[in-house]
mmCIF file of N, CA and C in Angstrom:
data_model
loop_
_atom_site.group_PDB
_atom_site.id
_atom_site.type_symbol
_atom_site.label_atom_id
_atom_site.label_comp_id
_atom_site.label_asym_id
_atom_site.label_seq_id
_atom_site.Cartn_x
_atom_site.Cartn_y
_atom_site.Cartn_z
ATOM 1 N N UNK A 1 -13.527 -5.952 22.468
ATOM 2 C CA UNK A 1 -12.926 -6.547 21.270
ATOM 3 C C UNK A 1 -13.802 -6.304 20.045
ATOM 4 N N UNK A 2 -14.961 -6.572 20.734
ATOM 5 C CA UNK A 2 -16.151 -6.382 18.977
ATOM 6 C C UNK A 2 -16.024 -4.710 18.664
ATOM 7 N N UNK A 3 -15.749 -3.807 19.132
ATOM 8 C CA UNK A 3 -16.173 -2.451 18.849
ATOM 9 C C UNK A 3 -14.564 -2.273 18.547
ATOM 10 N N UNK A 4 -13.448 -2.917 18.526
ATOM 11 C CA UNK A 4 -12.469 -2.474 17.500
ATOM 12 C C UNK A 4 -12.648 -3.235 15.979
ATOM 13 N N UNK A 5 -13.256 -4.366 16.275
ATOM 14 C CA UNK A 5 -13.318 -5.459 15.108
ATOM 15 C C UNK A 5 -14.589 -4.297 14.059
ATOM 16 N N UNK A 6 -15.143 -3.780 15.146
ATOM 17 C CA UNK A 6 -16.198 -2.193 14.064
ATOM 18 C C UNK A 6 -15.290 -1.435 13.347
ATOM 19 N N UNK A 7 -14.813 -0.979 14.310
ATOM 20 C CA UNK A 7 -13.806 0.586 13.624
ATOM 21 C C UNK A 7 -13.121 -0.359 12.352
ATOM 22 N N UNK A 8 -12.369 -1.401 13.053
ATOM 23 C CA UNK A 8 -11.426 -1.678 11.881
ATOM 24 C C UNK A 8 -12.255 -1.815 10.622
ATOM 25 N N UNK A 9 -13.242 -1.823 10.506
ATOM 26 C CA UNK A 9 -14.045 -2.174 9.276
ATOM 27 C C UNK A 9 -14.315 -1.486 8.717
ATOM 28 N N UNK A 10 -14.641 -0.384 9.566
ATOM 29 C CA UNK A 10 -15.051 0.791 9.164
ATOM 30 C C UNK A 10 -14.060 1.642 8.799
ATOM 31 N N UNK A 11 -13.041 1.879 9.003
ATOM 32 C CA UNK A 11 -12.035 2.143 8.598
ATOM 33 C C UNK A 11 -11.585 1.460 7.021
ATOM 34 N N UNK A 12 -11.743 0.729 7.164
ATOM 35 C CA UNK A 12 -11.894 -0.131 5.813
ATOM 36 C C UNK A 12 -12.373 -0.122 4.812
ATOM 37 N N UNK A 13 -13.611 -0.043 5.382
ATOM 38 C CA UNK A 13 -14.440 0.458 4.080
ATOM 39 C C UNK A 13 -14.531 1.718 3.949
ATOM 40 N N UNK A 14 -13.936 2.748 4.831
ATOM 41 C CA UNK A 14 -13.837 4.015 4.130
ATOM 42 C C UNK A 14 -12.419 3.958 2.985
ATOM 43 N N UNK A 15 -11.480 3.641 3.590
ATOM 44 C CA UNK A 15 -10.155 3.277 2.380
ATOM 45 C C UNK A 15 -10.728 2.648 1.341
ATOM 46 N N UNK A 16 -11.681 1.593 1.223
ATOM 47 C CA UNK A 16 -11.917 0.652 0.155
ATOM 48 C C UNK A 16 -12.917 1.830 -0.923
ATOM 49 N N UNK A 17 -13.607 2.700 -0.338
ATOM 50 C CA UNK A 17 -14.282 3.643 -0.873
ATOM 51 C C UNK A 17 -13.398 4.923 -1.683
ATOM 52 N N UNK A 18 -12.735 5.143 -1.050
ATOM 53 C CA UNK A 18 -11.025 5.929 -1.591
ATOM 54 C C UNK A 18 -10.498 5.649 -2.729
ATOM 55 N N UNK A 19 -10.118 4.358 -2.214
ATOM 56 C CA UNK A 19 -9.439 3.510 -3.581
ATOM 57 C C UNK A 19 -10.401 3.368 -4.894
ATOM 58 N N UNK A 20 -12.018 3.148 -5.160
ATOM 59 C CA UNK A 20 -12.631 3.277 -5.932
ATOM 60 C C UNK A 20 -12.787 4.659 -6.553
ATOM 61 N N UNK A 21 -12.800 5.868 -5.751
ATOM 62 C CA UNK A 21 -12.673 6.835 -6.518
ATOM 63 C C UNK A 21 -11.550 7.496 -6.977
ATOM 64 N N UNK A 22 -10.094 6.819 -6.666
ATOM 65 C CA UNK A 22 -9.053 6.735 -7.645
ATOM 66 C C UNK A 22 -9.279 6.024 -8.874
ATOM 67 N N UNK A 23 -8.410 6.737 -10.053
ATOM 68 C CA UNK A 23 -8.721 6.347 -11.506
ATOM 69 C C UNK A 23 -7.890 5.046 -11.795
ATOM 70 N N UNK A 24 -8.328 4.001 -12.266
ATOM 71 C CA UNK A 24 -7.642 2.583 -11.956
ATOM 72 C C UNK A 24 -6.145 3.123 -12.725
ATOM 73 N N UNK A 25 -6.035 3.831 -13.392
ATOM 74 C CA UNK A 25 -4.179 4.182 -13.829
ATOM 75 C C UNK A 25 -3.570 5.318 -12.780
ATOM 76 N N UNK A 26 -4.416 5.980 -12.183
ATOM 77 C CA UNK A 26 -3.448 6.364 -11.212
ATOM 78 C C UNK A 26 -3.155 5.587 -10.079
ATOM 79 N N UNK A 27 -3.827 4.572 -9.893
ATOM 80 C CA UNK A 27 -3.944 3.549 -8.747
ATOM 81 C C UNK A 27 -2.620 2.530 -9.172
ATOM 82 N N UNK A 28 -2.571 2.290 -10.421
ATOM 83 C CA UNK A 28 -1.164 1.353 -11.164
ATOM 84 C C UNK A 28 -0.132 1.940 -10.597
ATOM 85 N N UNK A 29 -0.390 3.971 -11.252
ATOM 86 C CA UNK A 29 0.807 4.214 -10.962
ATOM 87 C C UNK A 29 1.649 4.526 -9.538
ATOM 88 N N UNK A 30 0.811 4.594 -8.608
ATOM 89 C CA UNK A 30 0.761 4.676 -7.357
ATOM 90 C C UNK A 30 1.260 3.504 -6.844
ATOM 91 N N UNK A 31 0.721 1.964 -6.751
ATOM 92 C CA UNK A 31 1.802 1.103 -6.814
ATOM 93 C C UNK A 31 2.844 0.316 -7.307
ATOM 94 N N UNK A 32 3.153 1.122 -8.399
ATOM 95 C CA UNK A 32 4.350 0.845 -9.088
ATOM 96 C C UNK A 32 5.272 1.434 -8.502
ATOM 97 N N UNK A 33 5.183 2.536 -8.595
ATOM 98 C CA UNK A 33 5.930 3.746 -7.178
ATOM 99 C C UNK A 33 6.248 2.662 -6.055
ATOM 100 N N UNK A 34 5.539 2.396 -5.579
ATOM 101 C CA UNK A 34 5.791 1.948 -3.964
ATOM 102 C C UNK A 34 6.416 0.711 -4.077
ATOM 103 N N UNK A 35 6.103 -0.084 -5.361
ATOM 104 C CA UNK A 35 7.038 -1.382 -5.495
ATOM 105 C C UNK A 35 8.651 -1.196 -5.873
ATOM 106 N N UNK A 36 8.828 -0.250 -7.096
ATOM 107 C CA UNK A 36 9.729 0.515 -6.792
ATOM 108 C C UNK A 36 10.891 0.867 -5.785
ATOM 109 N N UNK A 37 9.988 1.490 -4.962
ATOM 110 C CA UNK A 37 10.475 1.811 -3.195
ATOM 111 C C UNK A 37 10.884 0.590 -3.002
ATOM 112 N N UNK A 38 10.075 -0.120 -2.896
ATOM 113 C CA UNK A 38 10.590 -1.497 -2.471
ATOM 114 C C UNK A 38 11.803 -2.338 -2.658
ATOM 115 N N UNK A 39 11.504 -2.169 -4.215
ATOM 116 C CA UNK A 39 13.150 -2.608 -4.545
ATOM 117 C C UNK A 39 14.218 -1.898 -4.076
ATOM 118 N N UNK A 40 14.235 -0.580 -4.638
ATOM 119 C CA UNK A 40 15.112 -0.179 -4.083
ATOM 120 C C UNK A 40 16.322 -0.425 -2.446
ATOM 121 N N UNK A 41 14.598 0.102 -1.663
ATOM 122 C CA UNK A 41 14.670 -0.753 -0.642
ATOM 123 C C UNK A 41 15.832 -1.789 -0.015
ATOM 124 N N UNK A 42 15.178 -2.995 -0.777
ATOM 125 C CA UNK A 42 15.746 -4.729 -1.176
ATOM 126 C C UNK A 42 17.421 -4.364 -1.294
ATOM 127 N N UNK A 43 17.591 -3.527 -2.972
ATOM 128 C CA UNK A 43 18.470 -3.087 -3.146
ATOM 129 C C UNK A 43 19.801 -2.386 -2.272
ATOM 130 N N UNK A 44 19.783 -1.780 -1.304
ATOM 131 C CA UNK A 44 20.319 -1.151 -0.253
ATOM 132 C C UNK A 44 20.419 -2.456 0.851
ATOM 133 N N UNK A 45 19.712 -3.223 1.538
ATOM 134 C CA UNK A 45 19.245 -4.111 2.639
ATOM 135 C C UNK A 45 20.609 -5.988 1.834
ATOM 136 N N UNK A 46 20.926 -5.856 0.542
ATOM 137 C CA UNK A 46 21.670 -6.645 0.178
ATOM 138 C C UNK A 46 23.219 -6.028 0.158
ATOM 139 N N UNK A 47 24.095 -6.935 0.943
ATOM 140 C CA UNK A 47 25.364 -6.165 0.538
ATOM 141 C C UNK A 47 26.465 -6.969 -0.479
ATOM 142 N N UNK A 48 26.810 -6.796 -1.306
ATOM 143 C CA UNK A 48 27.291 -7.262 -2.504
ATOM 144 C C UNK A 48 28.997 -7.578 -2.092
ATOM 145 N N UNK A 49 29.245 -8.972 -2.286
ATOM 146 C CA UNK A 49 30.926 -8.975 -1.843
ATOM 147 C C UNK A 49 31.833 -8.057 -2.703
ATOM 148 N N UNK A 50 32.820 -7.277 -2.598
ATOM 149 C CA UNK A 50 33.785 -7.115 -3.470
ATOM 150 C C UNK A 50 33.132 -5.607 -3.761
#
């Protein structure tokens, strides 16, 4: 159990290291995109009477 509770961290802090050397506006625009998706998403998953 402890040597996944490693990786996962480590894994982690390599993403968390990633994300810092993205430029904080491409990082906006990156999840704006995906929120986006999301709605959309939402959008499709609701079905509208009539």
């Amino acid at each position: 159990m402890l040597s996944s509770i490693e990786g996962l961290s480590s894994e982690l802090a390599s993403f968390l290291i990633e994300l810092h050397s993205i430029p904080e506006k491409e990082l906006a625009a990156i999840l704006l995109e995906k929120a986006d998706i999301h709605k959309d998403a939402s959008k499709m998953h609701q079905t509208s009477p009539g």
